[in-house]
mmCIF file of C-alpha atoms in Angstrom:
data_model
loop_
_atom_site.group_PDB
_atom_site.id
_atom_site.type_symbol
_atom_site.label_atom_id
_atom_site.label_comp_id
_atom_site.label_asym_id
_atom_site.label_seq_id
_atom_site.Cartn_x
_atom_site.Cartn_y
_atom_site.Cartn_z
ATOM 1 C CA MET A 1 -15.345 6.992 -30.176
ATOM 2 C CA GLY A 2 -12.130 6.865 -28.143
ATOM 3 C CA ALA A 3 -11.267 5.784 -24.703
ATOM 4 C CA HIS A 4 -14.122 7.229 -23.084
ATOM 5 C CA ALA A 5 -16.786 5.571 -25.377
ATOM 6 C CA ARG A 6 -20.010 4.408 -23.743
ATOM 7 C CA SER A 7 -20.595 0.778 -23.787
ATOM 8 C CA SER A 8 -23.737 -1.190 -22.766
ATOM 9 C CA GLU A 9 -21.494 -3.924 -21.179
ATOM 10 C CA ALA A 10 -21.280 -3.738 -17.371
ATOM 11 C CA ARG A 11 -17.860 -4.101 -16.031
ATOM 12 C CA TYR A 12 -17.346 -5.668 -12.645
ATOM 13 C CA ILE A 13 -14.133 -5.216 -10.705
ATOM 14 C CA SER A 14 -13.225 -8.171 -8.464
ATOM 15 C CA SER A 15 -12.244 -7.592 -4.984
ATOM 16 C CA PRO A 16 -8.362 -7.244 -4.347
ATOM 17 C CA PRO A 17 -6.492 -10.377 -3.380
ATOM 18 C CA GLU A 18 -5.628 -11.014 0.315
ATOM 19 C CA PRO A 19 -2.151 -9.484 0.991
ATOM 20 C CA SER A 20 0.704 -11.882 1.038
ATOM 21 C CA GLN A 21 3.005 -9.644 3.127
ATOM 22 C CA ALA A 22 2.329 -6.812 5.263
ATOM 23 C CA SER A 23 4.493 -4.436 7.372
ATOM 24 C CA GLY A 24 4.399 -5.426 11.061
ATOM 25 C CA PRO A 25 2.907 -8.630 12.169
ATOM 26 C CA ALA A 26 1.999 -10.588 9.183
ATOM 27 C CA THR A 27 -1.313 -12.445 8.983
ATOM 28 C CA LEU A 28 -1.814 -14.951 6.229
ATOM 29 C CA ILE A 29 -5.024 -16.249 7.504
ATOM 30 C CA PRO A 30 -8.055 -15.282 5.153
ATOM 31 C CA GLN A 31 -10.129 -12.794 6.989
ATOM 32 C CA ARG A 32 -12.891 -11.698 4.542
ATOM 33 C CA GLU A 33 -15.517 -14.256 5.344
ATOM 34 C CA ARG A 34 -14.738 -14.074 9.072
ATOM 35 C CA VAL A 35 -15.031 -10.333 9.119
ATOM 36 C CA ALA A 36 -18.217 -10.457 7.195
ATOM 37 C CA PHE A 37 -19.951 -12.850 9.647
ATOM 38 C CA LEU A 38 -18.721 -11.004 12.635
ATOM 39 C CA THR A 39 -19.853 -7.831 11.286
ATOM 40 C CA GLY A 40 -23.328 -9.309 10.885
ATOM 41 C CA LEU A 41 -23.220 -10.408 14.412
ATOM 42 C CA ALA A 42 -22.205 -6.981 15.646
ATOM 43 C CA LYS A 43 -25.175 -5.519 13.710
ATOM 44 C CA ALA A 44 -27.462 -7.923 15.335
ATOM 45 C CA PHE A 45 -26.334 -6.403 18.791
ATOM 46 C CA ALA A 46 -26.720 -2.871 17.508
ATOM 47 C CA HIS A 47 -30.312 -2.381 18.740
ATOM 48 C CA ILE A 48 -29.817 -4.029 22.119
ATOM 49 C CA GLU A 49 -29.407 -1.596 24.910
ATOM 50 C CA GLY A 50 -26.605 -2.183 27.399
ATOM 51 C CA ILE A 51 -24.349 -4.351 25.199
ATOM 52 C CA VAL A 52 -21.483 -2.970 23.013
ATOM 53 C CA THR A 53 -19.327 -4.836 20.545
ATOM 54 C CA VAL A 54 -15.638 -4.323 19.790
ATOM 55 C CA PHE A 55 -13.523 -5.941 17.003
ATOM 56 C CA THR A 56 -10.072 -7.229 18.120
ATOM 57 C CA ASP A 57 -7.327 -9.632 17.285
ATOM 58 C CA ALA A 58 -6.724 -12.928 18.947
ATOM 59 C CA GLN A 59 -3.692 -14.853 17.662
ATOM 60 C CA GLY A 60 -4.019 -13.521 14.204
ATOM 61 C CA TYR A 61 -7.672 -13.852 13.897
ATOM 62 C CA VAL A 62 -10.356 -11.229 13.984
ATOM 63 C CA VAL A 63 -12.813 -11.770 16.796
ATOM 64 C CA LEU A 64 -15.704 -9.939 18.352
ATOM 65 C CA ASN A 65 -15.911 -8.864 21.903
ATOM 66 C CA VAL A 66 -19.515 -8.681 23.180
ATOM 67 C CA ILE A 67 -19.420 -6.485 26.298
ATOM 68 C CA PRO A 68 -22.378 -6.013 28.753
ATOM 69 C CA LEU A 69 -22.144 -2.555 30.146
ATOM 70 C CA GLY A 70 -22.053 -2.343 33.945
ATOM 71 C CA VAL A 71 -21.320 -6.018 34.390
ATOM 72 C CA PRO A 72 -17.437 -6.338 34.629
ATOM 73 C CA GLY A 73 -15.802 -9.720 33.586
ATOM 74 C CA ARG A 74 -18.808 -10.843 31.517
ATOM 75 C CA VAL A 75 -17.183 -10.302 28.088
ATOM 76 C CA VAL A 76 -17.953 -12.972 25.610
ATOM 77 C CA THR A 77 -15.238 -13.230 22.771
ATOM 78 C CA VAL A 78 -16.681 -14.619 19.666
ATOM 79 C CA GLY A 79 -14.699 -16.115 16.913
ATOM 80 C CA CYS A 80 -15.628 -17.490 13.516
ATOM 81 C CA ARG A 81 -14.113 -20.715 12.039
ATOM 82 C CA TYR A 82 -14.485 -22.764 8.907
ATOM 83 C CA CYS A 83 -15.605 -26.337 9.688
ATOM 84 C CA ARG A 84 -15.152 -29.512 7.685
ATOM 85 C CA ASP A 85 -18.821 -29.534 6.633
ATOM 86 C CA GLY A 86 -18.112 -26.524 4.591
ATOM 87 C CA ALA A 87 -19.866 -23.910 6.770
ATOM 88 C CA TRP A 88 -18.631 -21.040 8.924
ATOM 89 C CA TRP A 89 -19.468 -21.311 12.694
ATOM 90 C CA LEU A 90 -19.399 -18.801 15.492
ATOM 91 C CA TYR A 91 -17.740 -20.013 18.702
ATOM 92 C CA ASP A 92 -16.784 -18.844 22.184
ATOM 93 C CA VAL A 93 -13.123 -18.186 21.963
ATOM 94 C CA ARG A 94 -12.537 -18.796 25.664
ATOM 95 C CA THR A 95 -14.367 -22.100 26.014
ATOM 96 C CA GLY A 96 -14.257 -23.367 22.472
ATOM 97 C CA GLU A 97 -17.984 -24.055 22.626
ATOM 98 C CA ALA A 98 -19.959 -23.670 19.352
ATOM 99 C CA ILE A 99 -22.590 -20.911 19.381
ATOM 100 C CA GLY A 100 -24.186 -21.563 15.965
ATOM 101 C CA PRO A 101 -23.982 -21.177 12.164
ATOM 102 C CA ALA A 102 -22.312 -17.847 11.223
ATOM 103 C CA ASN A 103 -25.009 -17.020 8.712
ATOM 104 C CA ALA A 104 -27.638 -17.020 11.568
ATOM 105 C CA SER A 105 -26.393 -13.761 13.348
ATOM 106 C CA LYS A 106 -29.826 -12.984 15.067
ATOM 107 C CA ALA A 107 -30.092 -16.383 16.716
ATOM 108 C CA ALA A 108 -26.392 -16.317 17.735
ATOM 109 C CA ALA A 109 -26.935 -12.810 19.238
ATOM 110 C CA HIS A 110 -29.966 -14.245 21.201
ATOM 111 C CA GLN A 111 -27.879 -17.134 22.490
ATOM 112 C CA ILE A 112 -24.897 -14.804 23.474
ATOM 113 C CA ARG A 113 -27.287 -12.424 25.344
ATOM 114 C CA THR A 114 -28.754 -15.328 27.158
ATOM 115 C CA ARG A 115 -25.435 -16.684 28.169
ATOM 116 C CA ILE A 116 -24.462 -13.228 29.594
ATOM 117 C CA GLU A 117 -27.722 -12.899 31.404
ATOM 118 C CA LYS A 118 -27.328 -16.329 33.050
ATOM 119 C CA ALA A 119 -23.679 -15.580 33.987
ATOM 120 C CA THR A 120 -24.861 -12.290 35.432
ATOM 121 C CA ALA A 121 -27.578 -13.878 37.495
ATOM 122 C CA ALA A 122 -25.308 -16.597 38.908
#
């Protein structure tokens, strides 16, 4: 039937490998899982009025800034790191304090929002 023959076998293409070199500042730190978890956290904030999220880079790592509108200086910069117990955790980049497991984005969003509200009230 030729090169375009139909087949019942499904073909799956694996994701491309992490780049080993890039033009500009090189980042050799794996980012896929980190970005996936931080994207989940950003989605958890999408329905909350008065808070926006912005991705940025901190020392070669992707982080998420959680910014309350109208409250200057109350940004929470959230990072994601792989711990020895084999799990990814969200943490406050400025304080180093753990926020929670990276796969519990709604609970983490609630905790971050509570931190922002407490800091605003103080």
